[in-house]
Rosetta silent file (secondary structure, phi, psi, omega in degrees, C-alpha in Angstrom):
SEQUENCE: MDRPVSASASDASTTEGATTAAGRRSRSRVTAGNGRAELSGGAGLTVTRRFTREGVHPFEEVAWEKRSAVIGNERGETVFEQHDVEIPASWSQMA
SCORE:     score description
SCORE:     0.000 S_00000001
   1 L     0.000  127.824  179.046  116.397   49.155   49.676 S_00000001
   2 L   -88.934  131.894  176.283  118.115   45.932   50.782 S_00000001
   3 E  -128.508  133.301  178.828  116.678   44.114   53.782 S_00000001
   4 E   -67.068  140.831  177.050  118.147   40.893   55.205 S_00000001
   5 L  -136.518  168.108  178.788  115.864   37.878   54.914 S_00000001
   6 L   -90.531  113.970  176.675  116.071   34.214   55.731 S_00000001
   7 L  -149.461  133.194  179.707  117.021   32.223   52.642 S_00000001
   8 L  -100.924  163.428 -178.488  119.192   29.168   52.382 S_00000001
   9 L   -65.389  -21.106 -179.242  121.411   28.146   49.500 S_00000001
  10 L   -80.724   -9.906  177.697  119.125   25.175   48.850 S_00000001
  11 L   -67.362  160.859  173.057  116.194   27.477   48.012 S_00000001
  12 L   -61.752  162.949 -175.205  115.330   28.156   44.396 S_00000001
  13 L   -61.653  -31.743  178.363  117.199   31.113   42.958 S_00000001
  14 E  -139.226  133.924  175.868  114.174   33.382   43.397 S_00000001
  15 E  -120.247  120.792 -178.950  111.143   33.054   45.692 S_00000001
  16 E   -89.405  137.189  170.185  108.257   35.403   45.029 S_00000001
  17 L    53.317   60.961  177.915  106.038   36.678   47.862 S_00000001
  18 L   -62.131  154.543  179.072  107.302   34.737   50.863 S_00000001
  19 E   -88.430  132.851 -179.712  104.899   34.233   53.764 S_00000001
  20 L   -81.356  173.534  179.317  105.659   36.287   56.897 S_00000001
  21 L   -60.517  -29.519 -179.602  105.481   35.032   60.495 S_00000001
  22 L   -83.852    1.996  177.898  101.968   36.505   60.751 S_00000001
  23 L    85.763    9.957  179.427  100.884   34.445   57.741 S_00000001
  24 L   -94.075  152.698  176.412  100.703   37.403   55.341 S_00000001
  25 E   -83.463  131.553  177.976  102.232   37.408   51.880 S_00000001
  26 L   -87.187  162.461  177.813  105.132   39.828   51.475 S_00000001
  27 L  -103.701   34.108 -177.690  105.753   41.915   48.376 S_00000001
  28 E  -112.506  160.782  175.270  109.449   41.111   48.237 S_00000001
  29 E  -112.479  124.770 -178.855  111.583   38.984   45.985 S_00000001
  30 E  -100.845  124.320  176.312  114.110   36.796   47.796 S_00000001
  31 E  -105.589  116.290 -173.636  117.274   35.932   45.949 S_00000001
  32 L   -63.278  -31.640 -176.396  118.937   32.925   47.597 S_00000001
  33 L   -61.277  -41.142 -177.323  122.390   33.777   46.339 S_00000001
  34 L  -111.892   -4.886  176.611  122.760   36.996   48.323 S_00000001
  35 L    65.485   27.197 -179.282  120.052   36.550   50.993 S_00000001
  36 E  -115.873  151.734  176.040  118.580   39.999   50.336 S_00000001
  37 E  -102.097  138.904  176.686  115.014   41.098   49.620 S_00000001
  38 E  -117.763  131.477  179.197  114.291   43.467   46.802 S_00000001
  39 E   -66.408  126.801 -179.623  111.056   45.459   46.739 S_00000001
  40 L  -124.835  116.710  175.826  109.084   44.416   43.701 S_00000001
  41 L    92.930  131.690  175.813  106.081   46.355   42.542 S_00000001
  42 L    71.263  157.035  179.582  104.624   49.638   43.736 S_00000001
  43 L   -86.362  -12.391 -179.503  106.326   52.569   45.366 S_00000001
  44 L    87.566 -176.896 -176.689  105.233   51.486   48.830 S_00000001
  45 L  -118.515  129.881  177.214  103.671   53.475   51.612 S_00000001
  46 L  -102.366  127.099 -179.429  105.435   56.251   53.502 S_00000001
  47 L  -116.100  125.654  179.923  104.333   56.790   57.110 S_00000001
  48 L   -86.573  133.618  179.056  105.334   59.958   58.962 S_00000001
  49 L   -65.688  129.190 -177.856  106.294   59.570   62.636 S_00000001
  50 L  -122.905  -44.469 -169.644  103.669   61.340   64.811 S_00000001
  51 L  -115.289    2.983 -179.614  103.475   59.953   68.351 S_00000001
  52 L  -128.347  165.476  176.589  106.891   58.412   69.000 S_00000001
  53 L  -112.050  139.887  179.937  110.493   59.553   69.109 S_00000001
  54 L   -62.678  135.338  178.109  113.209   57.878   67.089 S_00000001
  55 L    86.105   -2.489  179.431  115.459   55.675   69.197 S_00000001
  56 L  -121.423  123.538  178.498  112.963   55.427   72.092 S_00000001
  57 L   -66.617  135.909 -177.710  110.663   52.389   72.422 S_00000001
  58 H   -55.175  -34.030 -179.398  107.022   53.550   72.780 S_00000001
  59 H   -68.737  -21.334  177.767  106.542   51.495   75.986 S_00000001
  60 H   -74.669  -15.050 -179.495  109.371   53.467   77.639 S_00000001
  61 H   -84.090   -7.547 -175.011  107.266   56.630   77.263 S_00000001
  62 L  -108.528  135.885  173.532  104.528   55.275   79.559 S_00000001
  63 L   -81.197  127.587 -175.821  104.618   55.211   83.376 S_00000001
  64 E  -112.698  150.001  171.996  103.679   51.678   84.499 S_00000001
  65 E  -142.289  153.054 -179.898  102.438   50.314   87.820 S_00000001
  66 E   -89.804  133.503  178.834  101.584   46.822   89.029 S_00000001
  67 E  -135.576  168.988  173.117   97.954   46.138   89.914 S_00000001
  68 E  -107.781  138.995  176.700   95.707   43.175   90.601 S_00000001
  69 E  -110.591  119.446  179.925   92.806   42.367   88.323 S_00000001
  70 E  -131.638  127.008  178.313   89.893   40.633   90.032 S_00000001
  71 E  -118.576  129.810  179.592   86.522   39.961   88.425 S_00000001
  72 E  -117.742  160.132  176.739   83.597   38.718   90.480 S_00000001
  73 L   -94.107 -174.789 -176.094   80.143   37.482   89.627 S_00000001
  74 L   -66.770  -18.313  177.781   76.806   38.669   91.026 S_00000001
  75 L   -90.626    0.116  179.257   77.166   36.363   94.072 S_00000001
  76 L    87.717    5.286  179.321   80.504   37.935   95.006 S_00000001
  77 L   -82.675  143.789  177.678   82.555   34.921   93.954 S_00000001
  78 E   -79.183  124.265  178.485   85.840   35.509   92.191 S_00000001
  79 E  -107.114  -16.629  176.451   85.685   34.207   88.625 S_00000001
  80 E  -151.002  139.518  179.803   89.003   35.669   87.439 S_00000001
  81 E  -149.863  130.632  177.358   92.071   36.825   89.319 S_00000001
  82 E  -144.840  127.803 -176.357   95.471   38.009   88.115 S_00000001
  83 E  -107.855  156.900  176.795   98.114   39.688   90.270 S_00000001
  84 E    56.545   44.737  176.212  101.068   41.975   89.455 S_00000001
  85 E   -87.114  130.012  178.358   99.756   43.030   86.043 S_00000001
  86 E   -82.451  120.144 -175.940  101.639   46.016   84.601 S_00000001
  87 E  -126.026  143.287  173.986   99.096   48.683   83.657 S_00000001
  88 E   -55.961  131.407 -176.060   99.669   52.260   82.470 S_00000001
  89 L   -60.478  -25.997 -177.996   99.509   54.453   85.610 S_00000001
  90 L   -79.176  -10.351 -179.962   97.154   56.890   83.891 S_00000001
  91 L   -75.226  145.172  177.058   94.423   54.244   83.391 S_00000001
  92 L   -74.526  169.361  177.387   91.484   54.228   85.782 S_00000001
  93 L   -67.320  -19.017 -177.850   90.657   51.210   87.952 S_00000001
  94 L   -91.630   -5.476 -176.693   87.767   50.467   85.597 S_00000001
  95 L   -70.932    0.000    0.000   89.934   50.295   82.436 S_00000001
């Protein structure tokens, strides 16, 4: 399966296991000439879709409402305050 990757013409012809944005090593081989990644090693992992629908972002499936989050200490003083936080409508006030 071909996946576009970032590779410039000045890179070596092949780069093994590039580092991802999250700092993890990928299992792809980057060929600078065509800018494509080729899966190298293993058959990979197949994950079956269970809780989402194709073409719909998961966050669009949740009803959201804006709330204020206020945390106080034992003396009644506010130690943290944040307004207009989007929270799933189904969550309790204690969530």
